[in-house]
Coordinates of C-alpha atoms in Angstrom, one line a residue:
Chain A
M1 CA 9.1 -26.1 155.6
T2 CA 9.9 -22.5 156.2
T3 CA 11.5 -22.6 159.6
Q4 CA 15.1 -21.9 160.1
S5 CA 16.0 -25.3 161.5
H6 CA 14.5 -27.0 158.4
S7 CA 15.9 -24.7 155.8
A8 CA 19.4 -25.0 157.4
N9 CA 19.9 -28.6 156.2
V10 CA 17.6 -29.2 153.3
W11 CA 20.5 -29.0 150.9
Q12 CA 22.1 -32.1 152.4
P13 CA 21.7 -35.6 151.3
T14 CA 19.6 -37.9 153.4
A15 CA 22.0 -40.8 152.8
N16 CA 25.5 -40.4 154.3
I17 CA 28.5 -40.5 152.1
E18 CA 29.7 -43.8 153.4
T19 CA 26.3 -45.4 152.5
L20 CA 26.6 -43.9 149.0
K21 CA 30.0 -45.5 148.6
Q22 CA 28.5 -48.9 149.6
R23 CA 25.7 -48.2 147.2
A24 CA 28.1 -47.6 144.3
Q25 CA 29.9 -50.9 145.2
I26 CA 26.6 -52.8 145.0
I27 CA 25.8 -51.2 141.6
Q28 CA 29.2 -52.4 140.4
Q29 CA 28.5 -55.9 141.7
I30 CA 25.2 -56.0 139.8
R31 CA 26.9 -54.9 136.5
Q32 CA 29.7 -57.5 137.0
F33 CA 27.0 -60.2 137.6
F34 CA 25.5 -59.6 134.2
V35 CA 28.7 -58.9 132.3
S36 CA 30.1 -62.3 133.5
R37 CA 26.9 -63.9 132.2
K38 CA 27.2 -62.1 128.9
V39 CA 23.9 -60.2 129.3
L40 CA 23.9 -56.9 127.3
E41 CA 23.4 -53.6 129.2
V42 CA 20.9 -51.4 127.4
E43 CA 19.3 -48.0 127.9
T44 CA 15.8 -47.1 127.0
P45 CA 13.9 -43.8 127.4
S46 CA 12.4 -42.6 130.7
L47 CA 9.9 -40.7 128.6
S48 CA 7.3 -42.4 126.4
Q49 CA 4.2 -41.3 124.5
H50 CA 2.2 -44.0 126.3
G51 CA 1.8 -44.9 130.0
V52 CA 0.6 -48.1 131.7
T53 CA -3.0 -49.4 132.0
D54 CA -2.5 -51.1 135.4
L55 CA -5.4 -50.4 137.7
H56 CA -3.1 -49.5 140.6
L57 CA -0.1 -47.8 138.8
E58 CA -0.1 -44.1 137.9
N59 CA 2.4 -42.4 135.6
L60 CA 4.0 -39.0 136.3
T61 CA 3.7 -36.9 133.2
A62 CA 5.8 -34.3 131.4
H63 CA 5.1 -32.1 128.4
Y64 CA 7.3 -31.6 125.3
R65 CA 6.9 -28.8 122.7
G66 CA 9.3 -28.0 119.9
P67 CA 10.8 -29.5 116.8
G68 CA 9.1 -32.8 116.1
F69 CA 6.0 -31.8 118.0
A70 CA 5.2 -28.2 117.1
S71 CA 1.9 -28.2 119.0
G72 CA 3.2 -30.2 122.0
V73 CA 2.9 -33.8 123.2
D74 CA 2.2 -35.3 126.6
L75 CA 4.9 -37.7 127.7
Y76 CA 4.7 -40.3 130.4
L77 CA 7.6 -41.0 132.8
Q78 CA 8.0 -44.8 132.7
T79 CA 6.8 -46.9 135.7
S80 CA 9.3 -49.5 134.4
P81 CA 11.4 -49.9 131.2
E82 CA 9.5 -53.1 130.4
F83 CA 7.7 -52.1 127.1
A84 CA 10.8 -50.6 125.5
M85 CA 13.0 -53.5 126.5
K86 CA 10.5 -56.0 125.0
R87 CA 10.7 -54.0 121.8
L88 CA 14.5 -54.5 121.8
L89 CA 14.0 -58.2 122.5
A90 CA 11.6 -58.5 119.5
A91 CA 14.2 -56.7 117.4
G92 CA 16.7 -59.4 118.2
S93 CA 18.8 -58.0 121.1
G94 CA 19.1 -61.3 122.9
C95 CA 19.5 -61.3 126.7
I96 CA 19.5 -57.7 128.1
F97 CA 19.6 -55.8 131.4
Q98 CA 19.1 -52.2 132.4
L99 CA 19.6 -50.1 135.6
A100 CA 16.9 -47.6 135.0
K101 CA 15.2 -44.8 136.8
A102 CA 11.5 -45.6 137.1
F103 CA 8.8 -43.1 138.2
R104 CA 5.4 -43.6 140.0
D105 CA 2.9 -41.0 141.0
D106 CA 1.3 -41.2 144.5
E107 CA 4.0 -43.5 146.1
F108 CA 6.0 -42.1 148.9
G109 CA 6.9 -43.8 152.2
R110 CA 9.4 -45.8 154.1
Q111 CA 9.9 -48.1 151.1
H112 CA 8.8 -45.8 148.3
N113 CA 10.1 -42.7 146.5
P114 CA 8.3 -41.6 143.4
E115 CA 11.6 -41.8 141.5
F116 CA 13.6 -44.9 142.1
T117 CA 16.2 -47.2 140.6
M118 CA 15.0 -50.4 139.0
L119 CA 17.1 -53.3 137.7
E120 CA 15.2 -55.1 134.9
W121 CA 16.5 -58.0 132.9
Y122 CA 15.3 -60.5 130.3
R123 CA 16.6 -63.9 129.6
V124 CA 15.8 -65.4 126.2
G125 CA 14.9 -69.1 126.4
F126 CA 14.6 -69.1 130.2
D127 CA 11.3 -70.2 131.9
R128 CA 10.1 -68.9 135.2
A129 CA 11.9 -71.5 137.3
L130 CA 15.2 -70.9 135.6
L131 CA 14.9 -67.1 136.0
M132 CA 14.0 -67.6 139.7
N133 CA 17.3 -69.4 140.1
E134 CA 19.2 -66.6 138.5
V135 CA 17.5 -64.0 140.8
A136 CA 18.4 -66.2 143.7
D137 CA 22.0 -66.2 142.5
L138 CA 22.1 -62.4 142.4
V139 CA 20.4 -62.0 145.7
K140 CA 22.8 -64.5 147.4
T141 CA 25.7 -62.6 145.9
V142 CA 24.6 -59.1 147.1
L143 CA 22.9 -60.0 150.4
K144 CA 25.2 -62.9 151.4
V145 CA 22.2 -65.2 152.2
P146 CA 22.7 -68.9 152.1
R147 CA 19.5 -69.7 150.1
C148 CA 16.1 -68.6 149.1
D149 CA 12.8 -70.3 149.9
A150 CA 10.0 -70.7 147.3
Y151 CA 6.2 -71.3 147.8
T152 CA 3.2 -71.1 145.5
Y153 CA 0.6 -68.4 146.2
Q154 CA -1.9 -71.1 146.9
Q155 CA 0.4 -72.9 149.4
L156 CA 0.9 -69.8 151.4
F157 CA -2.8 -68.9 151.8
L158 CA -3.5 -72.6 152.7
T159 CA -0.8 -72.7 155.3
H160 CA -1.4 -69.3 156.9
L161 CA -5.1 -68.7 156.4
Q162 CA -6.6 -72.1 155.5
L163 CA -8.0 -70.7 152.3
D164 CA -7.8 -72.2 148.8
V165 CA -7.4 -69.0 146.7
L166 CA -8.1 -70.9 143.5
T167 CA -11.6 -72.1 144.6
C168 CA -12.8 -69.7 147.3
S169 CA -15.2 -66.9 146.8
F170 CA -15.1 -63.2 147.9
A171 CA -17.5 -64.1 150.7
D172 CA -15.1 -66.8 151.9
L173 CA -12.4 -64.2 152.2
T174 CA -14.6 -61.7 154.1
N175 CA -15.8 -64.4 156.4
K176 CA -12.3 -65.4 157.2
L177 CA -11.4 -61.7 158.0
Q178 CA -14.4 -61.4 160.3
Q179 CA -13.3 -64.6 162.0
I180 CA -9.7 -63.5 162.6
E181 CA -11.0 -59.9 163.6
R182 CA -9.4 -58.1 160.7
A183 CA -12.6 -56.9 159.1
D184 CA -10.9 -53.5 158.7
I185 CA -9.1 -54.9 155.7
I186 CA -12.4 -55.6 153.9
D187 CA -12.9 -51.9 153.2
L188 CA -9.7 -51.7 151.2
A189 CA -10.9 -53.7 148.2
D190 CA -14.2 -54.4 146.5
D191 CA -13.4 -57.6 144.6
K192 CA -11.6 -60.9 145.2
T193 CA -8.4 -60.0 143.5
G194 CA -8.1 -56.7 145.3
L195 CA -8.8 -58.3 148.7
L196 CA -6.3 -61.1 148.1
Q197 CA -3.6 -58.5 147.4
V198 CA -4.2 -56.6 150.6
M199 CA -4.6 -59.9 152.6
F200 CA -1.3 -61.0 151.2
A201 CA 0.4 -57.8 152.3
E202 CA -1.2 -57.7 155.8
L203 CA -1.5 -61.3 156.8
I204 CA 1.0 -63.4 154.8
E205 CA 4.0 -61.1 154.0
P206 CA 4.7 -60.4 157.7
N207 CA 4.9 -64.2 158.3
I208 CA 7.3 -65.2 155.5
A209 CA 10.9 -64.4 154.5
A210 CA 12.2 -63.4 157.9
D211 CA 15.5 -65.3 157.7
V212 CA 16.1 -65.9 154.0
P213 CA 14.4 -64.3 151.0
C214 CA 11.2 -66.1 149.8
F215 CA 9.9 -66.5 146.3
V216 CA 6.1 -66.6 145.8
Y217 CA 5.0 -68.0 142.4
H218 CA 2.0 -69.2 140.5
F219 CA -0.1 -66.1 141.2
P220 CA -3.8 -66.5 140.4
A221 CA -4.5 -65.8 136.7
E222 CA -6.4 -62.6 137.6
Q223 CA -3.0 -61.2 138.8
A224 CA -1.1 -62.5 135.7
S225 CA -0.2 -59.0 134.5
L226 CA 2.2 -59.6 131.6
A227 CA 2.9 -63.3 132.5
R228 CA 1.8 -66.3 130.5
L229 CA -0.6 -68.8 132.1
N230 CA 0.6 -72.2 133.3
K231 CA 0.2 -74.8 130.6
D232 CA -1.3 -77.5 132.9
D233 CA -3.3 -75.3 135.2
P234 CA -4.5 -72.0 133.5
R235 CA -5.9 -70.9 136.9
V236 CA -2.4 -69.8 137.7
A237 CA 0.2 -67.5 136.0
E238 CA 3.9 -68.0 135.5
R239 CA 4.6 -64.9 137.7
F240 CA 6.7 -64.7 140.8
E241 CA 7.6 -62.2 143.4
L242 CA 10.5 -62.1 145.8
Y243 CA 10.1 -60.9 149.4
F244 CA 12.6 -60.4 152.2
K245 CA 12.2 -59.0 155.7
G246 CA 8.9 -57.3 154.9
I247 CA 10.2 -55.8 151.6
E248 CA 8.8 -56.7 148.2
L249 CA 12.0 -56.9 146.2
A250 CA 11.3 -58.3 142.7
N251 CA 8.5 -59.2 140.3
G252 CA 9.0 -61.5 137.4
F253 CA 7.2 -63.3 134.5
D254 CA 7.6 -65.9 132.0
E255 CA 6.6 -63.3 129.4
L256 CA 3.3 -63.4 127.5
T257 CA 4.3 -63.3 123.8
N258 CA 0.8 -63.4 122.3
A259 CA 0.0 -59.9 121.0
D260 CA -3.8 -60.5 120.9
E261 CA -3.9 -61.8 124.4
Q262 CA -1.7 -58.9 125.6
L263 CA -4.0 -56.3 123.9
K264 CA -7.1 -58.0 125.5
R265 CA -5.4 -57.7 128.9
F266 CA -4.7 -54.0 128.4
E267 CA -8.2 -53.4 127.3
H268 CA -9.5 -55.3 130.3
D269 CA -7.3 -53.1 132.5
N270 CA -8.9 -50.0 131.0
V271 CA -12.4 -51.4 131.7
L272 CA -11.3 -51.9 135.4
R273 CA -9.9 -48.4 135.5
V274 CA -13.1 -46.8 134.3
H275 CA -15.1 -49.0 136.6
N276 CA -13.0 -47.6 139.5
G277 CA -13.5 -44.0 138.5
K278 CA -10.1 -43.6 136.8
A279 CA -9.3 -42.5 133.3
A280 CA -8.6 -45.1 130.6
K281 CA -5.0 -44.9 129.3
S282 CA -3.9 -45.0 125.7
I283 CA -2.5 -48.5 124.8
D284 CA 1.1 -48.6 123.6
M285 CA 0.5 -50.1 120.1
R286 CA 4.3 -50.1 119.5
L287 CA 4.6 -52.8 122.1
I288 CA 1.7 -54.7 120.5
A289 CA 3.3 -54.4 117.1
A290 CA 6.6 -55.7 118.5
L291 CA 4.8 -58.7 120.0
N292 CA 3.1 -59.3 116.6
A293 CA 6.4 -59.2 114.9
G294 CA 7.6 -61.9 117.4
L295 CA 8.9 -61.7 121.0
P296 CA 11.2 -64.7 121.6
Q297 CA 10.1 -66.9 124.5
C298 CA 11.8 -65.3 127.5
S299 CA 11.4 -64.5 131.1
G300 CA 12.0 -61.1 132.7
V301 CA 12.2 -59.6 136.1
A302 CA 12.2 -56.1 137.7
L303 CA 14.1 -55.7 141.0
G304 CA 14.0 -52.6 143.2
V305 CA 17.7 -51.6 143.6
D306 CA 17.1 -49.1 146.4
R307 CA 15.3 -51.8 148.4
L308 CA 18.1 -54.3 147.6
I309 CA 20.6 -51.8 149.0
M310 CA 18.4 -51.2 152.1
L311 CA 18.5 -54.9 152.8
A312 CA 22.2 -55.2 152.1
L313 CA 23.0 -52.3 154.5
G314 CA 20.2 -52.9 157.1
A315 CA 18.6 -49.5 156.4
K316 CA 15.1 -48.9 157.8
S317 CA 14.1 -46.3 155.2
I318 CA 14.7 -45.8 151.5
E319 CA 15.8 -42.2 152.4
E320 CA 18.9 -43.7 154.0
V321 CA 20.1 -45.1 150.7
I322 CA 19.2 -42.4 148.2
A323 CA 20.9 -39.0 148.1
F324 CA 17.9 -36.8 147.6
P325 CA 14.3 -38.2 148.1
L326 CA 11.1 -36.4 147.2
T327 CA 11.2 -33.9 150.0
R328 CA 14.8 -32.8 149.1
C329 CA 14.8 -33.1 145.3
Chain B
M1 CA -16.9 -31.2 159.4
A2 CA -13.2 -30.9 158.7
T3 CA -11.6 -33.9 156.9
V4 CA -8.1 -35.0 156.3
S5 CA -6.7 -37.2 153.6
T6 CA -4.4 -40.2 154.3
N7 CA -1.8 -38.2 152.3
E8 CA -1.6 -35.8 155.3
F9 CA -1.3 -38.6 157.9
R10 CA 1.6 -38.2 160.3
G11 CA 2.4 -38.9 163.9
G12 CA 0.5 -36.6 166.2
L13 CA -2.4 -35.9 163.9
K14 CA -5.8 -36.2 165.6
I15 CA -8.6 -38.0 163.8
M16 CA -12.1 -39.4 164.6
L17 CA -12.5 -43.2 164.7
D18 CA -15.7 -45.0 165.8
G19 CA -16.9 -41.7 167.3
E20 CA -13.8 -41.3 169.5
P21 CA -11.0 -38.9 169.0
C22 CA -7.7 -40.6 168.3
A23 CA -4.0 -39.6 167.9
I24 CA -1.9 -41.2 165.1
I25 CA 1.2 -42.7 166.6
E26 CA 2.8 -44.2 163.4
N27 CA 1.7 -44.0 159.8
E28 CA 3.1 -46.3 157.1
F29 CA 2.4 -46.2 153.4
V30 CA 1.9 -49.7 152.0
K31 CA 1.7 -50.5 148.2
P32 CA 1.5 -54.1 147.3
G33 CA 3.2 -54.4 143.9
K34 CA 0.1 -54.7 141.7
G35 CA -2.5 -53.9 144.4
Q36 CA -4.3 -51.0 146.0
A37 CA -2.2 -48.7 148.1
F38 CA -3.1 -48.3 151.8
N39 CA -1.9 -46.8 155.0
R40 CA -1.1 -49.0 158.0
V41 CA -1.7 -46.8 161.0
K42 CA -1.0 -47.2 164.7
I43 CA -3.6 -45.1 166.7
R44 CA -4.2 -44.2 170.3
K45 CA -7.7 -43.7 171.3
L46 CA -7.6 -40.5 173.4
I47 CA -10.4 -41.3 175.8
S48 CA -9.9 -45.1 176.5
G49 CA -6.1 -44.9 175.9
K50 CA -6.4 -48.0 173.8
V51 CA -3.7 -48.5 171.2
L52 CA -4.7 -50.3 168.0
E53 CA -3.7 -50.8 164.4
K54 CA -5.9 -49.9 161.5
T55 CA -5.7 -49.8 157.7
F56 CA -7.0 -47.0 155.5
K57 CA -7.4 -47.0 151.7
S58 CA -4.8 -44.6 150.4
G59 CA -6.3 -41.3 149.4
E60 CA -9.3 -41.8 151.6
S61 CA -10.5 -38.9 153.8
V62 CA -11.4 -39.2 157.5
E63 CA -12.9 -36.7 159.9
K64 CA -10.5 -34.6 161.8
A65 CA -10.9 -34.5 165.6
E66 CA -11.2 -31.0 167.0
I67 CA -8.5 -31.5 169.7
M68 CA -6.7 -28.6 171.4
D69 CA -4.0 -28.8 174.0
S70 CA -3.9 -25.9 176.4
E71 CA -1.6 -25.1 179.3
L72 CA -3.5 -24.4 182.5
A73 CA -2.5 -24.1 186.1
Y74 CA -4.0 -26.6 188.5
L75 CA -6.0 -24.9 191.3
Y76 CA -7.8 -27.4 193.5
N77 CA -10.0 -30.6 193.7
D78 CA -13.5 -30.2 195.1
G79 CA -14.0 -33.9 195.7
E80 CA -15.6 -34.4 192.3
F81 CA -13.8 -32.2 189.8
W82 CA -10.3 -31.0 189.4
H83 CA -10.2 -27.3 188.6
F84 CA -7.7 -25.6 186.3
M85 CA -7.2 -22.0 185.2
N86 CA -5.7 -20.1 182.3
N87 CA -3.3 -17.7 183.9
E88 CA -3.8 -15.1 181.1
T89 CA -7.5 -15.1 180.6
F90 CA -8.4 -16.4 184.1
E91 CA -10.9 -18.8 182.4
Q92 CA -11.5 -21.9 184.5
I93 CA -12.0 -25.5 183.4
A94 CA -13.1 -28.5 185.5
A95 CA -12.0 -32.0 184.6
D96 CA -13.6 -35.2 185.9
T97 CA -12.0 -38.4 187.2
K98 CA -12.1 -40.0 183.7
A99 CA -10.0 -37.2 182.2
I100 CA -7.6 -37.1 185.1
G101 CA -7.1 -40.9 185.4
D102 CA -4.0 -42.0 187.2
N103 CA -2.4 -38.6 186.9
Q104 CA -4.2 -37.2 190.0
K105 CA -1.3 -38.3 192.1
W106 CA 1.0 -35.9 190.2
L107 CA -1.2 -32.7 190.5
V108 CA 0.5 -29.9 192.5
E109 CA -1.3 -26.7 193.0
Q110 CA -0.1 -23.9 190.7
D111 CA 1.8 -26.4 188.4
T112 CA 1.1 -25.9 184.7
C113 CA -0.5 -29.0 183.2
I114 CA -1.6 -29.7 179.6
I115 CA -5.3 -30.1 179.3
T116 CA -6.5 -31.9 176.1
L117 CA -9.8 -30.6 175.0
W118 CA -12.1 -32.3 172.6
D119 CA -14.8 -30.0 171.3
G120 CA -14.0 -27.8 174.3
N121 CA -14.3 -30.6 176.9
P122 CA -11.3 -31.9 178.9
I123 CA -10.5 -35.6 178.0
A124 CA -7.0 -35.9 179.3
V125 CA -4.6 -34.1 181.7
T126 CA -0.8 -34.3 181.3
P127 CA 1.1 -33.2 184.4
P128 CA 4.6 -31.5 184.0
N129 CA 7.4 -34.0 183.3
F130 CA 8.8 -33.3 186.7
V131 CA 7.0 -32.4 189.9
E132 CA 8.3 -31.7 193.5
L133 CA 6.4 -33.4 196.3
E134 CA 6.9 -33.8 200.0
V135 CA 7.5 -37.2 201.5
T136 CA 4.8 -38.0 204.1
E137 CA 5.7 -41.5 204.9
T138 CA 8.7 -43.8 204.6
D139 CA 10.8 -46.1 206.8
P140 CA 13.7 -44.4 208.5
G141 CA 16.8 -45.2 206.5
L142 CA 20.4 -45.5 207.4
K143 CA 22.1 -42.2 208.1
G144 CA 25.0 -41.7 205.8
D145 CA 23.8 -44.0 203.0
T146 CA 24.3 -42.0 199.9
A147 CA 24.8 -44.8 197.4
G148 CA 21.1 -45.0 196.8
T149 CA 21.3 -48.7 196.1
G150 CA 18.1 -50.8 196.6
G151 CA 16.0 -47.9 198.0
K152 CA 12.7 -48.1 199.8
P153 CA 9.1 -47.0 199.1
A154 CA 8.0 -43.5 200.1
T155 CA 4.5 -42.1 200.1
L156 CA 4.2 -38.5 198.9
S157 CA 1.7 -35.8 199.9
T158 CA -0.5 -36.6 196.9
G159 CA -0.7 -40.3 197.8
A160 CA 1.8 -41.3 195.0
V161 CA 4.2 -44.0 196.1
V162 CA 7.8 -44.0 194.6
R163 CA 11.0 -45.8 195.3
V164 CA 13.5 -43.5 196.9
P165 CA 17.1 -43.9 198.2
L166 CA 17.5 -45.0 201.8
F167 CA 18.7 -41.5 203.0
I168 CA 15.4 -39.8 202.1
Q169 CA 13.5 -38.8 205.3
I170 CA 9.9 -37.9 206.1
G171 CA 9.3 -34.1 205.5
E172 CA 11.8 -33.8 202.6
I173 CA 10.9 -32.5 199.2
I174 CA 11.8 -34.7 196.3
K175 CA 11.7 -34.3 192.5
V176 CA 9.9 -37.1 190.5
D177 CA 9.6 -37.9 186.8
T178 CA 5.9 -38.2 186.2
R179 CA 6.4 -40.1 182.9
S180 CA 8.2 -43.0 184.6
G181 CA 7.1 -42.5 188.2
E182 CA 10.7 -42.5 189.2
Y183 CA 12.6 -40.5 191.9
V184 CA 15.0 -38.0 190.3
S185 CA 16.7 -36.0 193.2
R186 CA 16.3 -34.4 196.6
V187 CA 15.2 -30.8 196.5
K188 CA 17.2 -28.6 198.9

């Protein structure tokens, strides 16, 4: 970017000022939503001594040296404020919400900026269904939609691809892709879970949530992440996602509160990372200690605020709703 | 073999796919919440002209296509090949029917065309956006009709057929937009 025409306007925001005014109003609307429901606003650090173990999430890193750490310490910019907020919950905070900056390496595109704004909240005593209702209330308020739809992960694959994700094999998936002439997708993943994720993005997401937002819940247990498993059918997890107009808007869990189980999942993540040629990550033992001390039964959700604003304003690209994206920061 | 990573994908980039050079039309980064990131790419195959969508694992590298566009002047057609010349080096290149395709009807001697070369061989010829051609055949129109409504077909010196206003007569030179195949104006 050395040409005259480029350097002439690189100082300017990619979002116009009118959009930024509307953005500010939506942020106010969100705060008001939680204040009226008596949910406490909190702030947790963007920097942490530990990153995440997820196979497909990478932290950006920073380095601190000075008082406290004379020989220096590597710090991870948080991919979400989840761990710190759970430590507050274990310390007795009660219901909390946060409008946080979150950071992810290697993510930049029409719906992605490596630094973005995340709304994350936790409701003590709520189960998955109750939290989904609250997410729907917020989305109806901001996006002025009449209702949200809801389907299980299994239902959607049965309806759109005639596949039962809970019983089918990797070969069943690849056969299906050959049959519908989308064999190109097969190369994107090397196990059933990975293939289901890209099939969902390519073959299901474009066919749902066109008119009203759509919840997808009861993800297969292999995609449980930090969600507890269903009591009656442990093949599925109490996890949900919310989609609207091709945008993945929110991801929520009935939170796993068992410290041993959580530690096992983190260690399993690291096995998968190493298997995929990535470095294992140090596990945040402060979170495990908090879970050991006792996380109250709660459900929590993370919602992409920039994407919510894109949907509210009909923006085609995240750059239209943030002042200075990666290429101008 | 030069390669290019998906992180460098953008509209206009030329890559190899199934042994055929292709141009990227659109590139979208997709990252399912907890899943593998990938690029959803719309591609035009440069030889067949076929447009297709394909996915690439994010971070993957693919072979770059050695594609070069050069501006050459059209000289003549010998019945089998269309000959072009670089006006600075006087180097000549011959393109076959496959490379010329439908564009032969827009080739005017001495007009500068863009010749797309793959490993040095012409695979496509893009005529100038506007060409001026003589009308060789058209029904006599009504004198004094300048509204240009409706129009009539006219055959041009290269064989191209375009719709022209009723006042256009045989022997006149007209300007045509080669991208849409539409009449633009009469050339005085």
